mmCIF file of C-alpha atoms and ligand atoms in Angstrom:
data_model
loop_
_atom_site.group_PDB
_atom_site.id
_atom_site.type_symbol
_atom_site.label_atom_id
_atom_site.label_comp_id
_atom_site.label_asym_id
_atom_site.label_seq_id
_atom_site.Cartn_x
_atom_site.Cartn_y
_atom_site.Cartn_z
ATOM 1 C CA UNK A 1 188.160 120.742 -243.388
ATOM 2 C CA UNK A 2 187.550 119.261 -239.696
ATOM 3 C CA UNK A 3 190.501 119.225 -237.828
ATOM 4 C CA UNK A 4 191.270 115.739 -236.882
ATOM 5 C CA UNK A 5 189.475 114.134 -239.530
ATOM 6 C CA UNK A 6 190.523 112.972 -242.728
ATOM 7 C CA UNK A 7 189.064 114.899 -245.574
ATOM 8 C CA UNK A 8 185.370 113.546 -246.982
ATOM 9 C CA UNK A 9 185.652 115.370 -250.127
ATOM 10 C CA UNK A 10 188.864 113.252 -250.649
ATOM 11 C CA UNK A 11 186.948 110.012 -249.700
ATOM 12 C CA UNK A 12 184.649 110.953 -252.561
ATOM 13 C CA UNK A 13 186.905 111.625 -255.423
ATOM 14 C CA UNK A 14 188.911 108.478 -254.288
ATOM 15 C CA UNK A 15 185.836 106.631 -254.678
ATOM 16 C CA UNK A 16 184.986 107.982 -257.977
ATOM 17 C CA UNK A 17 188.170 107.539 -259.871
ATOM 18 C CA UNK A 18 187.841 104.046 -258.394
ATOM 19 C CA UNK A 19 184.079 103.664 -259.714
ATOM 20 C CA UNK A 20 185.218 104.343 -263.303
ATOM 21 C CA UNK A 21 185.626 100.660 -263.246
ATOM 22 C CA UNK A 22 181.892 100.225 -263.820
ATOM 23 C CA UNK A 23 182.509 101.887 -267.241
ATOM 24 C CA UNK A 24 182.495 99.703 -269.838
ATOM 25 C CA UNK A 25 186.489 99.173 -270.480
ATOM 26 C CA UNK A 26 186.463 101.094 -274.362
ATOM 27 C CA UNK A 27 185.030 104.521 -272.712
ATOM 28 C CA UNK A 28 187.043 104.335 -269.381
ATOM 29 C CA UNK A 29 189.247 106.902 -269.838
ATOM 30 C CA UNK A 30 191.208 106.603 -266.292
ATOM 31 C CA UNK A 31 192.104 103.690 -264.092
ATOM 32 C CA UNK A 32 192.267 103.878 -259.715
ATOM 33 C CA UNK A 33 193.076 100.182 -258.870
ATOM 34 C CA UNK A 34 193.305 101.842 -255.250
ATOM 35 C CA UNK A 35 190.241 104.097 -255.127
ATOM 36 C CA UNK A 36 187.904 101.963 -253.978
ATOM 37 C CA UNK A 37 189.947 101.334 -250.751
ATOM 38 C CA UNK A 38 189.096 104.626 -249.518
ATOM 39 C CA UNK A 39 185.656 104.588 -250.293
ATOM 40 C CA UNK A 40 182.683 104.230 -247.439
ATOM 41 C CA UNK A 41 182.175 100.671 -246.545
ATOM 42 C CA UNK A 42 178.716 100.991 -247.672
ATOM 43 C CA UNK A 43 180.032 101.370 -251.184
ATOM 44 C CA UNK A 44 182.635 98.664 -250.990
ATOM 45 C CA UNK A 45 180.049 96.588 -249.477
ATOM 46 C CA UNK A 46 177.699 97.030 -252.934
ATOM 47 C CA UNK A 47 181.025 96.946 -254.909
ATOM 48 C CA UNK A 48 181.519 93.438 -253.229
ATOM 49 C CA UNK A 49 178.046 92.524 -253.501
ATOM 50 C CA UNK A 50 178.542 93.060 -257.189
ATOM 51 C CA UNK A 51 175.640 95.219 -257.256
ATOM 52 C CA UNK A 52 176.714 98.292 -259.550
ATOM 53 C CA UNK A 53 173.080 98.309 -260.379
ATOM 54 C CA UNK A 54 172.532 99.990 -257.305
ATOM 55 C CA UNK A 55 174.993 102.196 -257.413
ATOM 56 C CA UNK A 56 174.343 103.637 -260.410
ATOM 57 C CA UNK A 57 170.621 104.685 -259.961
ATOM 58 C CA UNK A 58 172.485 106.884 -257.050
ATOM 59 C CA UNK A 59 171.264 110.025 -258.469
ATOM 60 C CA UNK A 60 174.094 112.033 -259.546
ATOM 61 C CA UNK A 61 176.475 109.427 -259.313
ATOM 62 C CA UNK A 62 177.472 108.753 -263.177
ATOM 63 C CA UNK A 63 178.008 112.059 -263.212
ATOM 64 C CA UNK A 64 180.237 111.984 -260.656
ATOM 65 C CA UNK A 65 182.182 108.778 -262.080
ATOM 66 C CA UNK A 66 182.518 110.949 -265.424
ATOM 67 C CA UNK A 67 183.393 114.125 -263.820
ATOM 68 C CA UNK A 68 186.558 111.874 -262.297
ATOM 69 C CA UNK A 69 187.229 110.502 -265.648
ATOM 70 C CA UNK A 70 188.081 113.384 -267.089
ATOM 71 C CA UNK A 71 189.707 115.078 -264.003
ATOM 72 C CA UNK A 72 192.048 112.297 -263.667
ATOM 73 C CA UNK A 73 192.454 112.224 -267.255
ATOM 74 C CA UNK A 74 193.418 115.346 -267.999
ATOM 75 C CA UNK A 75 195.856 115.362 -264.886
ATOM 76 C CA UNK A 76 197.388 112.409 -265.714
ATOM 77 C CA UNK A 77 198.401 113.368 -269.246
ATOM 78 C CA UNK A 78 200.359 116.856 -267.475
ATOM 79 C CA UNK A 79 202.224 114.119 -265.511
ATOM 80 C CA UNK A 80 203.037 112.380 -268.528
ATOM 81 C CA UNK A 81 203.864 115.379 -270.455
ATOM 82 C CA UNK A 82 206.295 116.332 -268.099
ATOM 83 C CA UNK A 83 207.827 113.270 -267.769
ATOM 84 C CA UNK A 84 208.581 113.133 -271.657
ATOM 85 C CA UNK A 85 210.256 116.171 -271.039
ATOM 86 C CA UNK A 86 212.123 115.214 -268.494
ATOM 87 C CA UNK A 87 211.065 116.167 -265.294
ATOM 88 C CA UNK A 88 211.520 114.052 -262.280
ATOM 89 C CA UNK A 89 209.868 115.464 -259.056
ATOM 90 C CA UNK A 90 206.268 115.945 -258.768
ATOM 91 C CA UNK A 91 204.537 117.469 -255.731
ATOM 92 C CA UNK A 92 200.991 116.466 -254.673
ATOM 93 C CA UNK A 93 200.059 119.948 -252.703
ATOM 94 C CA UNK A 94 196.672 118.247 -250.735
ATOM 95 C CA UNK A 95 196.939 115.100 -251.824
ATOM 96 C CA UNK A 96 194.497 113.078 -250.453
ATOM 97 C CA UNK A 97 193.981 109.293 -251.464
ATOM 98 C CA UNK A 98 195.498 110.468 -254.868
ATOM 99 C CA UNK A 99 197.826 107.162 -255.411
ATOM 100 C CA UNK A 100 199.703 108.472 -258.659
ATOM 101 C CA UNK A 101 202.691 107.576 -257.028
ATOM 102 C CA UNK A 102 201.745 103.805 -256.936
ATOM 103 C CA UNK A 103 199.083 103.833 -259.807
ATOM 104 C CA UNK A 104 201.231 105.453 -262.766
ATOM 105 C CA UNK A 105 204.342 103.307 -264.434
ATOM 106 C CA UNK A 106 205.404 106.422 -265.734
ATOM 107 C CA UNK A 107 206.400 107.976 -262.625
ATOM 108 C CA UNK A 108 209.035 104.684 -261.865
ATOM 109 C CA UNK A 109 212.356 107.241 -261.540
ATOM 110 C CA UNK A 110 210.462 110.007 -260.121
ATOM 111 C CA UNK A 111 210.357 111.442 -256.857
ATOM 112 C CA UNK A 112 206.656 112.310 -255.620
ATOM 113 C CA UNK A 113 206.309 114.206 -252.905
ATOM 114 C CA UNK A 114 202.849 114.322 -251.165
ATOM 115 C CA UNK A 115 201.873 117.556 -248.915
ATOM 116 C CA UNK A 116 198.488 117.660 -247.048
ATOM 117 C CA UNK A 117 196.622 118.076 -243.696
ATOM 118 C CA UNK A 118 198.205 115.028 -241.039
ATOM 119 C CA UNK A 119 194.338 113.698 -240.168
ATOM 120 C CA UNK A 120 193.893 112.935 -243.988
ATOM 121 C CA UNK A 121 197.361 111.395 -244.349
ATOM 122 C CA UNK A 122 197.450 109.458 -241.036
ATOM 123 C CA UNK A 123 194.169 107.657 -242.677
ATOM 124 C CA UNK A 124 195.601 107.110 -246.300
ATOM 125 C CA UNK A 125 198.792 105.244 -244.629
ATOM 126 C CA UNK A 126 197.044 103.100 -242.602
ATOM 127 C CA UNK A 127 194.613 102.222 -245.384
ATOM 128 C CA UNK A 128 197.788 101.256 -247.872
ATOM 129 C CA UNK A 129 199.712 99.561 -245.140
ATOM 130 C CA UNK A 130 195.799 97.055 -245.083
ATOM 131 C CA UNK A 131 196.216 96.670 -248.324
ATOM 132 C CA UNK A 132 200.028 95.551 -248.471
ATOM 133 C CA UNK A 133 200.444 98.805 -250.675
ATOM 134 C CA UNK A 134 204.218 100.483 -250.249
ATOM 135 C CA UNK A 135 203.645 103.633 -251.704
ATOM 136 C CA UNK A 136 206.729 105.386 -252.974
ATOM 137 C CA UNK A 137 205.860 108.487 -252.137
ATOM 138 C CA UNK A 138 207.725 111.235 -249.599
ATOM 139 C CA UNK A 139 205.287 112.456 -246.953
ATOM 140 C CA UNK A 140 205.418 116.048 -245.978
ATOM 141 C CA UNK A 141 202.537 117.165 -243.000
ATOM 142 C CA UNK A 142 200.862 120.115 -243.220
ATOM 143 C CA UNK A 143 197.794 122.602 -242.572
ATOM 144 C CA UNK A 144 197.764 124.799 -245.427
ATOM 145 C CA UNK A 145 195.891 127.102 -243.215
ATOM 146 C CA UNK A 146 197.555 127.335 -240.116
ATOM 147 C CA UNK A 147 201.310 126.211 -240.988
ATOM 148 C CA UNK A 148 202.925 129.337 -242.638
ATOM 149 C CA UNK A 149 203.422 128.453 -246.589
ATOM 150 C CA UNK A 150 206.168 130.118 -247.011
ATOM 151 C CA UNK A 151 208.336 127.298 -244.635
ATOM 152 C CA UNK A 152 207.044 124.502 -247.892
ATOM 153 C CA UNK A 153 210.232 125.031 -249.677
ATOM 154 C CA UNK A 154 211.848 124.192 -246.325
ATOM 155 C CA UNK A 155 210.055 120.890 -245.526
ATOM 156 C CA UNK A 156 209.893 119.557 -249.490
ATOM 157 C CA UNK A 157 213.799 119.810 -249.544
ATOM 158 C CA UNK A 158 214.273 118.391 -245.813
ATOM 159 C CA UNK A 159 212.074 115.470 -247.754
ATOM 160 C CA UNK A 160 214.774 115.466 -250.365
ATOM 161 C CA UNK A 161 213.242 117.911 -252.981
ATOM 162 C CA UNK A 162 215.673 119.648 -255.266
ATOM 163 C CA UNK A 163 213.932 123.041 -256.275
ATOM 164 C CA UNK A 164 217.201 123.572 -259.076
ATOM 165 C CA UNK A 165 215.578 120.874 -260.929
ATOM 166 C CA UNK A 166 212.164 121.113 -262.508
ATOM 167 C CA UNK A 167 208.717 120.255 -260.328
ATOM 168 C CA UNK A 168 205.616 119.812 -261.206
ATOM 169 C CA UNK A 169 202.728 120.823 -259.088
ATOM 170 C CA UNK A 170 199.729 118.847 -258.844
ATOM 171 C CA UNK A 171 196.829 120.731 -257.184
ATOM 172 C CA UNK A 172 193.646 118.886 -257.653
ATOM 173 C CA UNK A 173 190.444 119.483 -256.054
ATOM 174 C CA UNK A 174 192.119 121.821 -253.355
ATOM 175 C CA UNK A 175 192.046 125.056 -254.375
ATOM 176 C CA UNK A 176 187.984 125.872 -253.649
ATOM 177 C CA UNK A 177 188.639 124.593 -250.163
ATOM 178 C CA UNK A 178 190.800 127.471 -249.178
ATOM 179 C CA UNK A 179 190.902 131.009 -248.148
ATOM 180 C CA UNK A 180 191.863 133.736 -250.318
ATOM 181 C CA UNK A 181 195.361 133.956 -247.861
ATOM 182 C CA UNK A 182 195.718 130.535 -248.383
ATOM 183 C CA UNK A 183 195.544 130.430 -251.720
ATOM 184 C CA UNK A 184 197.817 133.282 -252.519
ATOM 185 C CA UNK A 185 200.199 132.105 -250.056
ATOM 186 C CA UNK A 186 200.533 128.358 -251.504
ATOM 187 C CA UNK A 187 200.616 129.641 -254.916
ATOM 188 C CA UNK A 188 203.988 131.865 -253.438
ATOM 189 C CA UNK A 189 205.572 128.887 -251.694
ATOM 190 C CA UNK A 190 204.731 126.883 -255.297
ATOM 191 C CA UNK A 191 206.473 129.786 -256.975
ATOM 192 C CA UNK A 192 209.607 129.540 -254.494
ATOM 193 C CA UNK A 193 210.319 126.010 -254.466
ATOM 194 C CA UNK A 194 209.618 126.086 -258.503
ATOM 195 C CA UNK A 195 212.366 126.738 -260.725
ATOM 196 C CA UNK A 196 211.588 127.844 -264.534
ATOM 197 C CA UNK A 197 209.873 125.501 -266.820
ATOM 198 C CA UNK A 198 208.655 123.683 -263.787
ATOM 199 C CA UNK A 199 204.810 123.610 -263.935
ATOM 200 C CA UNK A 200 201.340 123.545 -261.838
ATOM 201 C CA UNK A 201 198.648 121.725 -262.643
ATOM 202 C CA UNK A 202 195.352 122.834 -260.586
ATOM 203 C CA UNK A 203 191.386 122.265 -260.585
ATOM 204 C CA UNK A 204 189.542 125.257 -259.984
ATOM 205 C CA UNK A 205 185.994 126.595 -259.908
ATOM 206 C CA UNK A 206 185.163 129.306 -261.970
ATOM 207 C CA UNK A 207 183.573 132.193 -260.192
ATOM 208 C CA UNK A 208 182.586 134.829 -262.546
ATOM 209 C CA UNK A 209 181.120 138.467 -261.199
ATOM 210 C CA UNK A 210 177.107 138.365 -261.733
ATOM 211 C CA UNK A 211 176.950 135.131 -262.493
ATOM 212 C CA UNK A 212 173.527 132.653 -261.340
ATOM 213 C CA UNK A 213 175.155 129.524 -260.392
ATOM 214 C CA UNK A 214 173.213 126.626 -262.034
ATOM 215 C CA UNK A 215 171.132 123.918 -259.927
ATOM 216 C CA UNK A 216 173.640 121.182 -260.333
ATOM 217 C CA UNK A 217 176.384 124.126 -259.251
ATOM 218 C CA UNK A 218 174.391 124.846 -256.208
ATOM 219 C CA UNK A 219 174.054 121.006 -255.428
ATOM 220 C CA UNK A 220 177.453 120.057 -255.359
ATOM 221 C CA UNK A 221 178.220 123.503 -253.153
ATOM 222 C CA UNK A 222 175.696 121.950 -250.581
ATOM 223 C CA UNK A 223 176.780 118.241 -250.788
ATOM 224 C CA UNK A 224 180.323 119.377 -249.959
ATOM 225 C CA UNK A 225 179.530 121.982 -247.534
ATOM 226 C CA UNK A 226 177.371 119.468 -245.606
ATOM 227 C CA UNK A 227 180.537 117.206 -245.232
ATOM 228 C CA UNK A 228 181.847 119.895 -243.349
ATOM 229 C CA UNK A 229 184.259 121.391 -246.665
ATOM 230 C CA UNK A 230 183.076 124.381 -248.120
ATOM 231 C CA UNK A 231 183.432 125.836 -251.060
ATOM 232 C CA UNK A 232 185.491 129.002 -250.225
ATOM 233 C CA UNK A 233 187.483 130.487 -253.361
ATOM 234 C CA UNK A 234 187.249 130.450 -256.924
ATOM 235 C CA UNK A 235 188.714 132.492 -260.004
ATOM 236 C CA UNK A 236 187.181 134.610 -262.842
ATOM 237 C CA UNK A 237 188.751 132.607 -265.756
ATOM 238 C CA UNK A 238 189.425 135.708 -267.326
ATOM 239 C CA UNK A 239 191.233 137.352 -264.433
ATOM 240 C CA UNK A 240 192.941 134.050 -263.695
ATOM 241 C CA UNK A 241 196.536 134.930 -266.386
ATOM 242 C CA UNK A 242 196.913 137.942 -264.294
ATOM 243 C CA UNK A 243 196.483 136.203 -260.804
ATOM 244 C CA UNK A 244 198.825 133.720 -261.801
ATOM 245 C CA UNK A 245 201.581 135.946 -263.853
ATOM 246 C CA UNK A 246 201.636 137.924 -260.584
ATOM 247 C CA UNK A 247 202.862 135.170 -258.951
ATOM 248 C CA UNK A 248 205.065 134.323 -261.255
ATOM 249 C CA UNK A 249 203.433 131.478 -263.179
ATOM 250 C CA UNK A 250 202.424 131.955 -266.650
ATOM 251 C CA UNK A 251 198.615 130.299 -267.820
ATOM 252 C CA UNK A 252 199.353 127.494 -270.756
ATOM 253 C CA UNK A 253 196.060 126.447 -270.724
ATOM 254 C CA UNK A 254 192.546 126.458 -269.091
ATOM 255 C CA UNK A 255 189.666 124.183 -269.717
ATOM 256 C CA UNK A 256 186.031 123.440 -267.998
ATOM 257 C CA UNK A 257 185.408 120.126 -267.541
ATOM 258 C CA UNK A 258 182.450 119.871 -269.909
ATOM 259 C CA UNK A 259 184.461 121.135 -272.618
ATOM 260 C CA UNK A 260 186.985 118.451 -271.795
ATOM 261 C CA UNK A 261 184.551 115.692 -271.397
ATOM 262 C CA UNK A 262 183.042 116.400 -275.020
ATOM 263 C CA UNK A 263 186.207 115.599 -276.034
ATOM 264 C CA UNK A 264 186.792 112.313 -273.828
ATOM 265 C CA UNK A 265 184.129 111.052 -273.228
ATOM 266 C CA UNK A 266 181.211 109.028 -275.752
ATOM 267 C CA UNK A 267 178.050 111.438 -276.074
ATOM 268 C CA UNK A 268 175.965 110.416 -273.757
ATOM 269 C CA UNK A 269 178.420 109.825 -270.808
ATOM 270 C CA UNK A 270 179.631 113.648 -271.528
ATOM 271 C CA UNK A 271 176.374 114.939 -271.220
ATOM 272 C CA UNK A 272 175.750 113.843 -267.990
ATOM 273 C CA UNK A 273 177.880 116.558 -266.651
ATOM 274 C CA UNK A 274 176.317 120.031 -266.878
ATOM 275 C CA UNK A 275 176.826 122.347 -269.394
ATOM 276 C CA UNK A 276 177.069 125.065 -266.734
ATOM 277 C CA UNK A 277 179.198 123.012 -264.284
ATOM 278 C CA UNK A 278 181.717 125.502 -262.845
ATOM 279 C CA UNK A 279 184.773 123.233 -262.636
ATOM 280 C CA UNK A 280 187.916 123.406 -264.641
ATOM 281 C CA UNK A 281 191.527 122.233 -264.947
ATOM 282 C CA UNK A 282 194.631 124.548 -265.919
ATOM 283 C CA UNK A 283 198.110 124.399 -266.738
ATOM 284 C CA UNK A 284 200.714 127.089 -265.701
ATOM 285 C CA UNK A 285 204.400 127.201 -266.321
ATOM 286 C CA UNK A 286 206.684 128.883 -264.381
ATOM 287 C CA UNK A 287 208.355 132.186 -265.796
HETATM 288 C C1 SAM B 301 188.835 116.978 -252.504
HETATM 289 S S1 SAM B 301 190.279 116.483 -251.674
HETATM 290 C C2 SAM B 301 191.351 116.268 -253.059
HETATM 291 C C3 SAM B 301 192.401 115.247 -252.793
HETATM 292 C C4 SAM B 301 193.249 114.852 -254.000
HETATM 293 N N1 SAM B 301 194.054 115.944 -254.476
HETATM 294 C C5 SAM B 301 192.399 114.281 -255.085
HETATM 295 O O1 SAM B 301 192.058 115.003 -256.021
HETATM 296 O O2 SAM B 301 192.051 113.109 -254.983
HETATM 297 C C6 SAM B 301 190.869 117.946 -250.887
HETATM 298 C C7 SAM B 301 192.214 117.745 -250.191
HETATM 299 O O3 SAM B 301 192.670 118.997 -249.670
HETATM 300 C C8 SAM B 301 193.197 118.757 -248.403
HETATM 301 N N2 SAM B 301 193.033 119.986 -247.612
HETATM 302 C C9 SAM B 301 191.946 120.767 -247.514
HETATM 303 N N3 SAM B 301 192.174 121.771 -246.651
HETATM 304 C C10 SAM B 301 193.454 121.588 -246.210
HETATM 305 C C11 SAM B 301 194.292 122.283 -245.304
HETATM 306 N N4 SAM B 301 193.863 123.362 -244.667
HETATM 307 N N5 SAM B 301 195.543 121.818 -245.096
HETATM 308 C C12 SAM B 301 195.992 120.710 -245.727
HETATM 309 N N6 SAM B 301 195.247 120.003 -246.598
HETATM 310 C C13 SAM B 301 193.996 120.444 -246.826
HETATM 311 C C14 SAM B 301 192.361 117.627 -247.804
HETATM 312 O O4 SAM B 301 193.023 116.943 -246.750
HETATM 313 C C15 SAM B 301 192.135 116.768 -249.023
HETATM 314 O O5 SAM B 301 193.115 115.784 -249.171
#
């Protein structure tokens, strides 16, 4: 991402989990009362205009809005599954304008800690503190790519973290963004500060040897890399188990997102997202 600058893919996603409220309310899978808030003003100023009309001839865009849907869904439900089983801490590694801390009710009596780069988090303060918003949420600075990983153990538990009680590990819509050190460093430092049956819950795109990547694929690839956040890294589903078990997480489950939406979503909002789109969400537990 560019340094000083808070992240534009994280503007976008914001803005999309907050657009799901143009779905009608019996298909809306996910709710972001805060999303909007971080989206361009020329989208708020439509949004206030009340013209959705125009924003959804946006080509691309209700794709986009049901991508998030299911994203957020499926995330969402790990947080709540946890929960039920008792966990209390949640980490937010590159959290963006993700505002589970203040959106979810199920999270009152959990601790959510909230790691990312300080030019994206500088921003998403200063937009809650506009909108009146007192987040619960524990800050923790830091440059995945230049700040050694293995100090995040150190800097969650000078925030308060407790890494003898279980975490889980929210990584959504980071993991394409970084290097292969990167990644294999974070997932070491999520390891370390992870004690067993603590989990990670991650977005990745699937990169598998050989393969043509689709039209829509290549689109998104261009739209991100043109906000100046390439896509960099990506697993073979098949070799992901072995990745992870090597680093000491074991794979619980692994969907794409077009599987997921099929699932979620009514028919013709599904198929809006491409059968070949590359994206998917897994669940790990730690051994
Ligand atoms: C697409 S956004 C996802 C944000 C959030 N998790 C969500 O899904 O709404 C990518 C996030 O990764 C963070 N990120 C990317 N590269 C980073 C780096 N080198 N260090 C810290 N954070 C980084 C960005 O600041 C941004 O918040």
């Amino acid at each position: 991402m560019r340094e000083d600058t808070p992240s534009r893919t994280a503007q976008w996603v914001a803005a999309a989990r907050g657009l799901g409220m143009l779905l009608p309310a019996d298909i809306r899978i996910a709710e972001d009362p805060y999303g909007i808030a971080f989206a361009s003003t020329r989208i708020q100023k439509l949004i206030e205009e009340r013209r959705p009309s125009v924003l959804a001839q946006v080509p691309g865009f209700k794709t986009w809005i049901a991508y998030m849907q299911v994203r957020t869904k499926l995330l969402d439900d790990a947080v709540r599954n946890f929960v039920d089983m008792g966990g209390r801490q949640v980490v937010l590694l590159g959290a963006g304008f993700d505002c589970r801390a203040l959106r979810m009710p199920e999270l009152d009596g959990s601790v959510v800690f909230e790691v990312d780069h300080p030019a994206t988090q500088e921003h998403k303060l200063s937009t809650l503190a506009k909108l009146g918003a007192q987040s619960p949420a524990r800050y923790v600075t830091w440059d995945f790519e230049t700040r050694a990983m293995d100090e995040l153990p150190e800097g969650l538990a000078d925030a308060g973290h407790d890494a003898e009680q279980p975490t889980l590990t929210i990584w959504e819509g980071v993991t394409m963004y970084l290097t292969e050190a990167a990644i294999d460093a974070s997932l070491r430092a999520i390891a370390d500060y992870s004690c067993p049956t603590s989990q990670l819950a991650m977005t990745y795109q699937a990169k598998t040897p050989g393969e043509k990547l689709s039209l829509a694929a290549r689109a998104v690839q261009f739209a991100v890399a043109r906000l100046g956040e390439p896509f960099r890294w990506g697993w073979d589903p098949m070799a992901l188990p072995e990745y992870l078990e090597e680093r000491g997480f074991a794979l619980a489950d692994d969907v794409s997102t077009p599987e997921a939406a099929d699932k979620l979503l009514p028919p013709e909002l599904a198929s809006t997202i491409s059968r070949a789109d590359h994206s998917r969400v897994a669940l790990a537990e730690r051994l």
